[in-house]
mmCIF file of C-alpha atoms in Angstrom:
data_model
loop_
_atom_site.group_PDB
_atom_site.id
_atom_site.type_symbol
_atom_site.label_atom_id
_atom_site.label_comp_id
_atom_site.label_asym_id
_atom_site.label_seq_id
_atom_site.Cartn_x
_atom_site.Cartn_y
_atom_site.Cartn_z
ATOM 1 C CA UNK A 23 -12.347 42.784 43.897
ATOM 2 C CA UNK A 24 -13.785 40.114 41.986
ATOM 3 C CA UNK A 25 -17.510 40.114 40.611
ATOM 4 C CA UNK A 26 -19.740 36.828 41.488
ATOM 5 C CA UNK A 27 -22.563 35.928 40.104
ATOM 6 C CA UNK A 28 -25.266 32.869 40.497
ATOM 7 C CA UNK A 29 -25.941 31.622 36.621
ATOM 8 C CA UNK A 30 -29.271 29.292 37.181
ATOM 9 C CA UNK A 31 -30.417 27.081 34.397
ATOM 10 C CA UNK A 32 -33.594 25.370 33.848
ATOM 11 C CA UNK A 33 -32.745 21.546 34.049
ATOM 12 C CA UNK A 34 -32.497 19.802 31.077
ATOM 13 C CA UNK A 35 -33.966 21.807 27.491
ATOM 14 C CA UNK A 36 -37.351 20.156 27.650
ATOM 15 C CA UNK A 37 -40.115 22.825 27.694
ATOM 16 C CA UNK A 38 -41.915 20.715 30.101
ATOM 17 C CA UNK A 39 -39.295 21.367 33.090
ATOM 18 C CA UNK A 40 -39.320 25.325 31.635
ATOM 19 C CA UNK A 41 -43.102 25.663 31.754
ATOM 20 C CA UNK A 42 -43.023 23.964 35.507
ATOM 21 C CA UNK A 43 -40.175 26.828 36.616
ATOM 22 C CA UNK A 44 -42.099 29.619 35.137
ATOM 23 C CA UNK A 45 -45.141 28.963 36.719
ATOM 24 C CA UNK A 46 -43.647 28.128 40.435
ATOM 25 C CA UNK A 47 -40.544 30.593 39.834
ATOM 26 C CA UNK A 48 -41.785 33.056 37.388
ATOM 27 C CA UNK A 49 -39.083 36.199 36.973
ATOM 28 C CA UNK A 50 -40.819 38.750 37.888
ATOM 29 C CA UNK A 51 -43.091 37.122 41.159
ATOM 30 C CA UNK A 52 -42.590 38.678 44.344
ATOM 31 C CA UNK A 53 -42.349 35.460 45.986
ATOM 32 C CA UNK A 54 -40.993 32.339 44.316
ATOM 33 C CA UNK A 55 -41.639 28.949 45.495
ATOM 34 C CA UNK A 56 -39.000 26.614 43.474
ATOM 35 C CA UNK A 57 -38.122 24.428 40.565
ATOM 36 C CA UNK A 58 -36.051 22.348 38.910
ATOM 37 C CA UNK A 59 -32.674 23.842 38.351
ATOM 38 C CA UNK A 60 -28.946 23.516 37.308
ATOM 39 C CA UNK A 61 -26.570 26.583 38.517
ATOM 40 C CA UNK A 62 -23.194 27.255 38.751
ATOM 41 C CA UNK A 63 -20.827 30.319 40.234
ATOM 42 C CA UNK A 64 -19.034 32.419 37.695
ATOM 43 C CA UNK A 65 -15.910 34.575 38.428
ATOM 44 C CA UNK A 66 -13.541 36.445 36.152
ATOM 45 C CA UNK A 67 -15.350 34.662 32.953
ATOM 46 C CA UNK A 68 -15.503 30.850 34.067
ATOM 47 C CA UNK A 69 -18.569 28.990 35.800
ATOM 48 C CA UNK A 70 -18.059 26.709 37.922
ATOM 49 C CA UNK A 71 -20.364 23.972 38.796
ATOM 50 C CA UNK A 72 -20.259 20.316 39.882
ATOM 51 C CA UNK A 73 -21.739 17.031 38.218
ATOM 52 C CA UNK A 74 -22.302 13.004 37.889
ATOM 53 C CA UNK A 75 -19.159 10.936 36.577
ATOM 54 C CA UNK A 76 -18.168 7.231 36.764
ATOM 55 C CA UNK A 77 -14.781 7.627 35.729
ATOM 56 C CA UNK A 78 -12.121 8.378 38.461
ATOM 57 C CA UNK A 79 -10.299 10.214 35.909
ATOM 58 C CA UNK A 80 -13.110 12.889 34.742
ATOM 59 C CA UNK A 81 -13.693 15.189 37.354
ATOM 60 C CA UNK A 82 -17.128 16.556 39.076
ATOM 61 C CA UNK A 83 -16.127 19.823 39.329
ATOM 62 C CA UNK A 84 -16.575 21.228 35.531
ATOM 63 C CA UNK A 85 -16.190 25.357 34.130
ATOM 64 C CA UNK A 86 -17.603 26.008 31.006
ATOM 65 C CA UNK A 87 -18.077 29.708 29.493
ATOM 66 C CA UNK A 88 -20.748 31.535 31.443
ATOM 67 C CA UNK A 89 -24.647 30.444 30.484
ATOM 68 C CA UNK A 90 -23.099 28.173 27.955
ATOM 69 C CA UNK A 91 -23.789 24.506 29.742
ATOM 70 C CA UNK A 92 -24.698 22.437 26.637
ATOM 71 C CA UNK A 93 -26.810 20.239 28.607
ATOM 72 C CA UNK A 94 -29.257 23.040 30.132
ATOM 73 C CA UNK A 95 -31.756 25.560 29.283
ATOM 74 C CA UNK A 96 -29.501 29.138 30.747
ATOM 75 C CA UNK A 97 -32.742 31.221 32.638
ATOM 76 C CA UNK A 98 -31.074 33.792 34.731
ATOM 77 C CA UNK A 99 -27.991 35.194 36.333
ATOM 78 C CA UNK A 100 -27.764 36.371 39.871
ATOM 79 C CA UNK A 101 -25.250 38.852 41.169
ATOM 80 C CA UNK A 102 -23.888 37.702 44.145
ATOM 81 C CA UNK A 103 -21.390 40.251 45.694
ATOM 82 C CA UNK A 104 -17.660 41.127 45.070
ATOM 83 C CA UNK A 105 -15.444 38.675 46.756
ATOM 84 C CA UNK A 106 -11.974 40.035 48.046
ATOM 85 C CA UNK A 107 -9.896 37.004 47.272
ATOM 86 C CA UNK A 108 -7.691 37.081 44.697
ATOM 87 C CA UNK A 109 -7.803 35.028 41.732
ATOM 88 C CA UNK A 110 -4.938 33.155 42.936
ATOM 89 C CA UNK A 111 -6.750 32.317 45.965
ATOM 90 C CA UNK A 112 -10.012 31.850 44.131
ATOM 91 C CA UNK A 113 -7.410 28.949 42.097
ATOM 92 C CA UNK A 114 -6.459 27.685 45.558
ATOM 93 C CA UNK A 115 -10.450 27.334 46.433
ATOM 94 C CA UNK A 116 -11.254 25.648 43.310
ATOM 95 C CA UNK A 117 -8.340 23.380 43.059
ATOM 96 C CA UNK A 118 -9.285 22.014 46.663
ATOM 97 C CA UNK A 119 -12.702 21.887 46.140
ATOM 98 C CA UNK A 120 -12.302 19.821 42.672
ATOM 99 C CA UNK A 121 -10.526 17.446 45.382
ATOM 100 C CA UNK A 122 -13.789 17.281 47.817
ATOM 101 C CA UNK A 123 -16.524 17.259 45.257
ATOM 102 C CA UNK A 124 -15.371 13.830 43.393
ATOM 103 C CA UNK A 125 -18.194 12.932 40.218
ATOM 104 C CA UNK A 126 -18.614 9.949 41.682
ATOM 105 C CA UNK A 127 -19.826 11.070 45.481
ATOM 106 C CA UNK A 128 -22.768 13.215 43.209
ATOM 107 C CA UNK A 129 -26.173 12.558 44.454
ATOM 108 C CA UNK A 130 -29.536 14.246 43.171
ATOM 109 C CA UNK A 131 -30.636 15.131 46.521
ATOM 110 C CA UNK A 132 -27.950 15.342 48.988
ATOM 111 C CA UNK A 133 -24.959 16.067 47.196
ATOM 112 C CA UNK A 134 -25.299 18.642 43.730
ATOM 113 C CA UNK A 135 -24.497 20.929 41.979
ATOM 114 C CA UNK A 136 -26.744 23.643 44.746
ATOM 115 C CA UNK A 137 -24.617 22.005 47.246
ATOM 116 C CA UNK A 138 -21.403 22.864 45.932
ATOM 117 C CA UNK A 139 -22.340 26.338 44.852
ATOM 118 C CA UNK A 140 -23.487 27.247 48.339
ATOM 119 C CA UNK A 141 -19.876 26.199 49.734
ATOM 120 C CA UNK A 142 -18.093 27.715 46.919
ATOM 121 C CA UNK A 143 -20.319 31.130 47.631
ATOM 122 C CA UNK A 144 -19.341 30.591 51.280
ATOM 123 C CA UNK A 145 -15.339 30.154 50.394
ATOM 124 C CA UNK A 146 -15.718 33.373 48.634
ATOM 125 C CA UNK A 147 -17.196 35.287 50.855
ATOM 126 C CA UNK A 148 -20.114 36.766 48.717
ATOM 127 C CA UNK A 149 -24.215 35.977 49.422
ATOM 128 C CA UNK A 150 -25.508 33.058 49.840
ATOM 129 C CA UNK A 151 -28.132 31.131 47.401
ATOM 130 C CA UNK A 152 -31.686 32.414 46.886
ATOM 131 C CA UNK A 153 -34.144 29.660 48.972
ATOM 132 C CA UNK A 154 -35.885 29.052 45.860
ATOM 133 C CA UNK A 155 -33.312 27.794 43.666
ATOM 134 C CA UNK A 156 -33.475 24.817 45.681
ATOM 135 C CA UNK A 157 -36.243 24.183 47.779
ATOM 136 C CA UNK A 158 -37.557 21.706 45.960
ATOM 137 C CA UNK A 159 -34.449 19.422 46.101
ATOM 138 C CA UNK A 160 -34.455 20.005 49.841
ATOM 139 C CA UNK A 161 -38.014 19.154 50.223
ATOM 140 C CA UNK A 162 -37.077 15.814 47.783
ATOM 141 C CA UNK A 163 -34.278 15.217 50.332
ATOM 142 C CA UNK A 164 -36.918 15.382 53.372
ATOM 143 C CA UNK A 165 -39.252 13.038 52.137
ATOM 144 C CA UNK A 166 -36.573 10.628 51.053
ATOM 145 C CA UNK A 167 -35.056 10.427 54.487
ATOM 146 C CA UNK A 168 -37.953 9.650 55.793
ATOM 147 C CA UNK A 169 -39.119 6.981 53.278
ATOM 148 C CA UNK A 170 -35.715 5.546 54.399
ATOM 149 C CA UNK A 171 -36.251 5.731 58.063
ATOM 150 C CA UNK A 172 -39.815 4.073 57.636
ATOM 151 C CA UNK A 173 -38.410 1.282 56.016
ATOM 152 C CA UNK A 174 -35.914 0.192 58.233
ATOM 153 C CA UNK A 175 -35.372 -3.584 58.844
ATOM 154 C CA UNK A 176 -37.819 -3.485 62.183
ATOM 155 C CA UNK A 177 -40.874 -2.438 60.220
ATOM 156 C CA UNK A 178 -39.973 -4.486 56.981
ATOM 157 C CA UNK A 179 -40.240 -7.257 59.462
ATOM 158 C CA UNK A 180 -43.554 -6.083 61.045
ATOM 159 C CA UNK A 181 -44.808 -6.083 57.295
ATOM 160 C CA UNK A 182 -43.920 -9.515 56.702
ATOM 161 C CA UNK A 183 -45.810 -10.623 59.493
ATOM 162 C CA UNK A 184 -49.034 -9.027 57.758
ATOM 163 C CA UNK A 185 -48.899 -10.055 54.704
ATOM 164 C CA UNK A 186 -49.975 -13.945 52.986
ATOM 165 C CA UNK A 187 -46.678 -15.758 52.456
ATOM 166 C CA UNK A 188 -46.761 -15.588 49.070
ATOM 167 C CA UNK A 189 -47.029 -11.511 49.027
ATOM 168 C CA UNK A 190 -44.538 -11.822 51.649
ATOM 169 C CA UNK A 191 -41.254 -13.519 49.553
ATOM 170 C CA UNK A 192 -41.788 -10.787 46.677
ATOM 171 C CA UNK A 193 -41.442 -8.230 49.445
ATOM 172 C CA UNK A 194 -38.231 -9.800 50.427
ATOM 173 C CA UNK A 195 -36.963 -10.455 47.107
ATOM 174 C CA UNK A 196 -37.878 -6.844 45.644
ATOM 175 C CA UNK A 197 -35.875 -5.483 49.179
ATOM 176 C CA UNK A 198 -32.936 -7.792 48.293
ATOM 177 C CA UNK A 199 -32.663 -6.828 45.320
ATOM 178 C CA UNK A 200 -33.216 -3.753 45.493
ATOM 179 C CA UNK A 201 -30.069 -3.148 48.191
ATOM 180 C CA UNK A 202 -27.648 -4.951 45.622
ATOM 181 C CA UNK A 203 -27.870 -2.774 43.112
ATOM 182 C CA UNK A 204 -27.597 0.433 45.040
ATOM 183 C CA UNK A 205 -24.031 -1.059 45.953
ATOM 184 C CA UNK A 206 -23.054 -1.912 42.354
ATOM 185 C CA UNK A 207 -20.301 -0.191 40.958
ATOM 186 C CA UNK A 208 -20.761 1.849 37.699
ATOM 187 C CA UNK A 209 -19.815 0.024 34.797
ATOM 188 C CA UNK A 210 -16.316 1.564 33.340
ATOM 189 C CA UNK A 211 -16.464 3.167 31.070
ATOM 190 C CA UNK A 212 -19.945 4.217 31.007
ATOM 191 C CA UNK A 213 -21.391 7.915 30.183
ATOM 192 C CA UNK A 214 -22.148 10.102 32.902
ATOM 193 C CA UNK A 215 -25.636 10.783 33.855
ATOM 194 C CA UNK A 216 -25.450 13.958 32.683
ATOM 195 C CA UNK A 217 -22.952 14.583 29.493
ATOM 196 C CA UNK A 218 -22.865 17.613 29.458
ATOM 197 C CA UNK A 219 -21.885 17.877 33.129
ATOM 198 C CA UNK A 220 -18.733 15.918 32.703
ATOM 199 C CA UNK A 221 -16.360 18.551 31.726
ATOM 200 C CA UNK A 222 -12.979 19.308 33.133
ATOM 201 C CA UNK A 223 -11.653 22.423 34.632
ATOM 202 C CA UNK A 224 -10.355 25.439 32.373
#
């Protein structure tokens, strides 16, 4: 059996993001409430975690040497169980999953690195991830949907009606613009949002 553990970084190495993850996620508090974190699963001596790319050609799904993401602050590791696959079936998991979790589907909220560790955890058959490693992001994912919902087309229309005309064609022209360049495509070539989340498999 095969060891897996949880390694869960503090985002970024500012000491801002580390003093906000002490205080709402301090180590030793009975109850923590969140933060702002990077993780990844490790098993026999890899982690495994997913990130932003542009580039068809540079995966999402990244292993580096455990706690040694160059891009994040390493905080803690988790042990998560024994899982009863064998490596070569831990290669099969990985090598689909690199498949399903393309760089370029990555999305802060709704599609990270949390999200593939849970399903990797799952595939493995070990514990699932602590609430409070990300809470927050779920709670960012709540309030987004429904800042989306509440500005559909109906009630973007009901605004309109409110407003002076003049107030009313910089509302349209911010919302136009603002919906083409959610739908541009990355430049190619460009850097990924998060360098040192770019790396490909071992």
């Amino acid at each position: 059996m095969l060891p897996v553990f949880l390694n869960v970084y503090d985002v970024t190495k500012r000491d801002s993001v580390k003093m906000l993850n002490a205080v709402l996620a301090h180590w030793w508090a009975p109850v923590k409430l969140g933060g702002i974190f990077h993780v990844a699963v490790e098993i026999n001596g890899i982690e495994w975690s997913f990130g932003k790319t542009f580039l068809i050609s540079r995966p999402g799904v990244f292993g580096v040497p455990p706690g040694k993401d160059p891009s994040h602050s390493f905080r803690e590791k988790l042990f998560l169980g024994y899982t009863t696959l064998s490596m070569e079936q831990v290669s099969s998991i990985l090598i689909d999953m690199i498949e399903e979790y393309q760089g370029r589907d990555y999305d802060t909220l709704r599609r990270n690195c949390c999200h593939f560790s849970e399903d990797l955890c799952q595939r493995l058959g070990v514990s699932k991830l602590p609430d409070w490693v990300y809470r927050l992001a779920r709670i960012g994912e709540a309030a987004a949907d429904f800042v989306n919902e509440s500005m559909n087309d109906s009630w973007s229309e009901r605004l309109q009606e409110m407003l002076p005309e003049s107030i009313s064609w910089v509302w349209a022209s911010w919302k136009t613009s603002s919906e083409e360049s959610s739908t541009k495509p990355p430049v190619e070539g460009a850097l990924p949002v998060d360098p040192g989340m770019a790396y490909p498999p071992l």
